[in-house]
Coordinates of N, CA and C in Angstrom, one line a residue:
Q1 N 120.3 333.7 5.8 CA 121.0 334.0 4.4 C 122.2 332.9 4.6
V2 N 122.4 332.4 3.3 CA 123.4 331.2 3.2 C 124.7 332.1 2.6
Q3 N 125.8 332.1 3.6 CA 127.2 332.7 3.1 C 128.4 331.7 3.3
L4 N 129.4 332.2 2.6 CA 130.6 331.6 2.8 C 131.4 332.5 3.3
V5 N 132.2 332.2 4.4 CA 133.0 332.9 5.3 C 134.5 332.5 5.4
E6 N 135.5 333.1 4.7 CA 136.8 332.7 4.5 C 137.3 333.4 5.5
S7 N 138.7 332.9 5.9 CA 139.7 333.2 6.4 C 141.2 332.4 6.5
G8 N 142.3 333.3 6.8 CA 143.5 332.7 6.7 C 144.3 333.3 5.7
G9 N 143.8 334.3 5.0 CA 145.1 334.8 4.4 C 145.9 335.6 4.8
G10 N 146.8 336.2 3.9 CA 147.8 337.0 4.7 C 149.1 337.2 3.7
L11 N 149.9 337.8 4.5 CA 151.4 338.0 3.7 C 152.6 336.7 4.4
V12 N 153.1 336.2 3.2 CA 153.8 335.0 3.7 C 155.2 335.3 2.8
Q13 N 156.6 335.1 3.1 CA 157.6 335.0 2.3 C 157.6 333.7 1.4
P14 N 158.2 333.8 0.2 CA 158.4 332.6 -0.8 C 159.0 331.5 0.3
G15 N 158.3 330.3 -0.3 CA 158.5 329.1 0.5 C 157.8 328.7 1.9
G16 N 157.1 329.7 2.2 CA 156.2 329.6 3.4 C 154.9 328.9 3.3
S17 N 154.1 328.9 4.4 CA 152.6 328.3 4.0 C 151.6 329.0 4.6
L18 N 150.5 328.7 4.3 CA 149.5 329.3 4.9 C 148.2 328.3 4.8
R19 N 147.0 328.5 5.7 CA 146.0 327.6 5.8 C 144.9 328.4 5.7
L20 N 144.1 328.6 4.3 CA 142.8 329.1 4.4 C 141.6 327.9 4.9
S21 N 141.0 328.7 5.2 CA 139.2 327.9 5.7 C 138.2 328.8 5.1
C22 N 137.2 328.1 4.8 CA 135.9 328.6 4.5 C 134.7 327.7 5.0
A23 N 133.8 328.7 5.6 CA 132.8 327.9 6.4 C 131.4 328.5 6.0
A24 N 130.5 327.4 5.5 CA 129.2 327.7 5.0 C 128.3 328.1 6.2
S25 N 127.9 329.5 6.3 CA 127.0 329.7 7.4 C 125.5 330.0 7.2
G26 N 124.7 329.8 8.1 CA 123.2 330.2 7.8 C 122.0 329.0 7.8
N27 N 122.0 328.0 8.9 CA 121.0 327.3 8.8 C 121.5 326.2 7.9
I28 N 122.6 325.8 7.7 CA 122.9 324.9 6.7 C 122.8 323.3 7.3
F29 N 122.2 322.6 6.1 CA 121.9 321.2 6.4 C 123.0 320.6 5.8
S30 N 123.5 320.7 4.3 CA 124.7 320.2 4.0 C 125.2 321.0 2.5
S31 N 126.3 320.4 1.9 CA 126.9 321.3 0.9 C 127.5 320.0 0.4
D32 N 127.3 320.5 -1.2 CA 128.0 319.4 -2.2 C 129.4 319.7 -2.5
A33 N 129.8 319.9 -4.0 CA 131.2 319.9 -4.0 C 131.3 321.4 -3.5
M34 N 132.7 321.6 -2.8 CA 133.2 322.9 -2.5 C 134.5 323.4 -3.1
G35 N 135.0 324.3 -3.4 CA 136.5 324.4 -3.9 C 136.9 326.0 -3.4
W36 N 138.3 326.0 -4.1 CA 139.1 327.3 -4.2 C 139.1 327.8 -5.5
Y37 N 139.2 328.9 -5.8 CA 139.5 329.5 -7.1 C 140.2 331.0 -6.8
R38 N 141.2 331.4 -7.6 CA 142.1 332.5 -7.4 C 142.2 333.7 -8.3
Q39 N 142.1 334.9 -8.3 CA 142.3 335.8 -9.2 C 143.5 336.8 -9.1
A40 N 144.5 336.5 -9.8 CA 145.4 337.3 -9.8 C 145.4 338.9 -10.4
P41 N 145.8 340.0 -10.1 CA 145.7 341.4 -10.6 C 145.8 341.1 -12.3
G42 N 144.9 341.6 -13.0 CA 144.9 341.4 -14.4 C 144.6 340.2 -15.0
K43 N 144.2 339.2 -14.4 CA 144.0 337.9 -14.7 C 142.6 337.4 -14.6
Q44 N 142.3 336.2 -15.5 CA 140.9 335.9 -15.1 C 140.9 334.9 -13.9
R45 N 139.8 334.5 -13.0 CA 139.5 333.8 -12.0 C 140.0 332.4 -12.6
E46 N 140.8 331.5 -11.7 CA 141.3 330.3 -12.3 C 141.0 329.1 -10.9
L47 N 140.6 328.2 -11.5 CA 140.4 327.1 -10.4 C 141.7 326.6 -9.7
V48 N 141.6 326.5 -8.4 CA 142.8 326.0 -7.7 C 142.7 324.4 -7.4
A49 N 141.5 324.4 -6.6 CA 141.2 322.9 -6.1 C 139.6 322.8 -5.9
T50 N 139.1 321.6 -6.0 CA 137.9 321.2 -5.9 C 137.7 319.8 -5.1
I51 N 136.7 319.6 -4.1 CA 136.7 318.2 -3.3 C 135.0 318.3 -3.4
T52 N 134.7 316.8 -3.5 CA 133.3 316.7 -3.5 C 133.0 316.3 -1.9
R53 N 131.8 316.1 -1.7 CA 131.2 315.7 -0.5 C 131.9 314.4 -0.3
G54 N 132.0 313.3 -1.2 CA 132.6 312.3 -0.9 C 133.8 312.2 -1.1
R55 N 134.7 313.5 -1.2 CA 136.0 313.6 -1.0 C 136.9 313.3 -2.4
D56 N 136.2 313.2 -3.5 CA 136.7 313.2 -4.8 C 137.5 314.5 -5.0
I57 N 138.9 314.5 -5.3 CA 139.6 315.8 -5.4 C 140.2 316.1 -6.7
N58 N 140.2 317.5 -7.0 CA 140.7 317.8 -8.5 C 141.6 318.9 -8.1
Y59 N 142.8 319.1 -8.6 CA 143.7 320.3 -8.4 C 144.1 320.9 -9.7
A60 N 144.6 322.0 -9.8 CA 145.1 322.6 -10.9 C 146.7 322.0 -11.0
D61 N 147.3 322.0 -12.1 CA 148.4 321.3 -12.3 C 149.1 322.4 -11.4
S62 N 149.2 323.5 -11.6 CA 150.2 324.6 -10.9 C 150.4 324.4 -9.4
V63 N 149.4 324.0 -8.9 CA 149.4 323.6 -7.4 C 149.6 322.3 -6.8
K64 N 149.5 321.2 -7.7 CA 149.8 319.9 -7.4 C 151.0 319.6 -6.6
G65 N 151.0 319.0 -5.5 CA 151.9 318.5 -4.7 C 152.6 319.7 -3.8
R66 N 151.8 320.9 -3.8 CA 151.9 321.7 -2.8 C 151.0 322.4 -2.2
F67 N 149.8 322.1 -2.6 CA 148.5 322.5 -2.0 C 147.5 321.3 -1.6
T68 N 146.9 321.1 -0.7 CA 146.1 320.3 -0.3 C 144.7 320.7 0.2
I69 N 143.6 320.3 -0.7 CA 142.0 320.7 0.1 C 142.0 319.3 0.9
S70 N 140.8 320.0 1.8 CA 140.0 319.1 2.6 C 138.8 319.5 3.4
R71 N 138.1 318.6 3.8 CA 136.8 319.1 4.2 C 136.2 318.6 5.4
D72 N 135.4 319.2 6.2 CA 134.8 318.6 7.3 C 133.2 318.8 6.8
N73 N 132.7 317.5 6.6 CA 131.3 317.6 6.5 C 130.3 318.1 7.4
A74 N 130.6 317.9 8.7 CA 130.0 318.1 9.8 C 130.1 319.5 10.2
K75 N 131.1 320.2 9.6 CA 130.9 321.7 10.1 C 130.9 322.4 8.8
N76 N 130.6 321.8 7.7 CA 130.3 322.4 6.1 C 131.4 323.5 5.8
T77 N 132.7 322.8 6.2 CA 133.8 323.9 6.0 C 134.9 323.2 5.2
V78 N 135.6 323.9 4.5 CA 136.5 323.4 3.5 C 137.8 324.1 3.8
Y79 N 138.8 323.6 3.6 CA 140.0 324.3 4.1 C 141.1 323.9 2.9
L80 N 142.3 325.0 2.9 CA 143.3 324.7 1.6 C 144.8 324.9 2.3
Q81 N 145.2 323.8 2.4 CA 146.7 324.1 3.1 C 147.7 324.2 1.9
M82 N 148.3 325.4 2.1 CA 149.2 325.9 0.7 C 150.7 325.9 1.2
N83 N 151.3 325.0 0.7 CA 153.0 325.0 1.1 C 153.7 325.2 0.0
S84 N 154.9 325.6 0.2 CA 155.9 326.2 -0.8 C 155.3 327.1 -1.6
L85 N 154.9 328.0 -0.8 CA 154.4 329.2 -1.7 C 155.3 329.9 -2.6
Q86 N 154.8 330.7 -3.6 CA 155.9 331.3 -4.6 C 154.8 332.7 -4.8
P87 N 155.7 333.4 -5.5 CA 155.2 334.9 -5.5 C 153.9 334.7 -6.7
E88 N 153.9 333.8 -7.6 CA 153.0 333.8 -8.4 C 151.7 333.5 -7.8
D89 N 151.8 332.7 -6.8 CA 150.3 332.2 -5.9 C 149.7 333.6 -5.4
T90 N 150.4 334.6 -5.4 CA 149.6 336.0 -4.9 C 148.3 336.2 -5.8
A91 N 147.5 336.1 -5.0 CA 146.0 336.2 -5.7 C 145.0 336.5 -4.6
V92 N 143.7 336.9 -4.8 CA 142.7 336.7 -4.0 C 142.1 335.7 -4.2
Y93 N 142.0 334.6 -3.0 CA 141.5 333.5 -3.2 C 140.2 333.2 -2.8
Y94 N 139.1 332.9 -3.5 CA 137.8 332.7 -3.3 C 137.3 331.3 -3.1
C95 N 136.4 331.0 -2.0 CA 135.7 330.0 -1.6 C 134.4 329.8 -2.5
H96 N 134.2 328.5 -3.4 CA 132.8 328.5 -3.8 C 132.0 327.0 -3.3
A97 N 130.9 327.2 -3.6 CA 130.3 325.8 -3.3 C 129.0 325.6 -4.3
D98 N 129.1 324.4 -4.9 CA 128.4 324.1 -6.0 C 126.5 324.3 -5.5
R99 N 126.5 323.6 -4.5 CA 125.0 323.6 -4.0 C 125.1 323.3 -2.4
I100 N 124.2 324.2 -1.9 CA 124.1 324.4 -0.7 C 122.7 324.0 -0.1
L101 N 122.3 322.7 0.5 CA 120.9 322.7 1.2 C 120.9 323.5 2.6
Y102 N 119.9 324.3 2.7 CA 119.5 324.7 4.0 C 118.1 325.1 4.5
Y103 N 117.9 324.9 6.0 CA 116.7 325.0 6.6 C 116.2 326.5 6.3
S104 N 114.7 326.3 5.7 CA 114.0 327.7 5.4 C 112.9 327.6 6.2
G105 N 112.5 327.8 7.5 CA 111.3 327.5 8.2 C 111.4 326.0 8.4
D106 N 110.4 325.3 8.2 CA 110.1 324.0 8.3 C 110.7 323.2 7.0
Y107 N 111.2 323.8 6.3 CA 111.5 323.1 4.9 C 113.2 323.1 4.6
L108 N 113.2 322.3 3.6 CA 114.8 322.5 3.4 C 114.9 323.4 1.7
D109 N 115.6 324.2 1.7 CA 115.6 324.9 0.3 C 117.4 324.6 -0.2
E110 N 117.4 325.1 -1.4 CA 118.8 324.9 -2.1 C 119.3 326.1 -2.7
T111 N 120.4 326.4 -2.7 CA 120.9 327.6 -3.3 C 122.3 326.9 -4.1
Y112 N 122.2 327.5 -5.3 CA 123.6 326.9 -6.2 C 124.7 328.6 -6.4
D113 N 125.8 327.9 -6.8 CA 127.1 328.8 -7.1 C 127.0 329.8 -6.1
T114 N 127.5 329.6 -5.2 CA 127.8 330.6 -3.8 C 129.2 330.7 -3.9
W115 N 129.3 331.9 -3.5 CA 130.9 332.4 -3.7 C 131.2 333.2 -2.4
G116 N 132.5 332.9 -1.8 CA 132.8 333.9 -0.5 C 133.4 335.4 -1.0
Q117 N 133.5 336.0 0.0 CA 133.9 337.5 -0.6 C 135.4 337.6 -1.0
G118 N 136.3 336.3 -0.7 CA 137.7 336.5 -1.1 C 138.5 337.0 0.1
T119 N 139.7 336.2 -0.1 CA 140.7 336.6 1.1 C 142.1 336.8 0.3
Q120 N 143.0 337.7 0.6 CA 144.0 337.9 -0.2 C 145.2 337.2 0.3
V121 N 145.8 336.6 -0.7 CA 147.2 336.0 -0.2 C 148.4 336.7 -1.0
T122 N 149.2 337.0 -0.5 CA 150.3 337.8 -0.9 C 151.9 336.9 -0.6
V123 N 152.4 336.8 -1.5 CA 153.8 336.0 -1.3 C 154.8 336.9 -1.9
S124 N 155.6 337.3 -0.9 CA 156.7 338.4 -1.3 C 157.7 338.3 -0.2
S125 N 158.9 338.7 -0.6 CA 160.0 339.0 0.4 C 160.2 340.3 0.8

């Protein structure tokens, strides 16, 4: 079974930093575009940043210059380095993968639109 497993959330003071990680697990062959989304209480889920396998990157305007997305294709892992965190960054952060290729017996299979379970990021003094 293919899963995205996130880690790295927590409580941090304004101006602080956190690094989120998301690893695809389950006999993975490769993953296409991956990214991070977030959902604050009472708000819709919104894009934070995405990165393609070729490392084309897109950021939400609200995080440009503060957050950095990166990936390790060999590990099928995506990272989000978050600096200069502000209270408005408080949300549940979700990892997403557009398409994942994985081994199913002797064959390659694929799954689309996979989400992680979410990790809480709280920015507060």
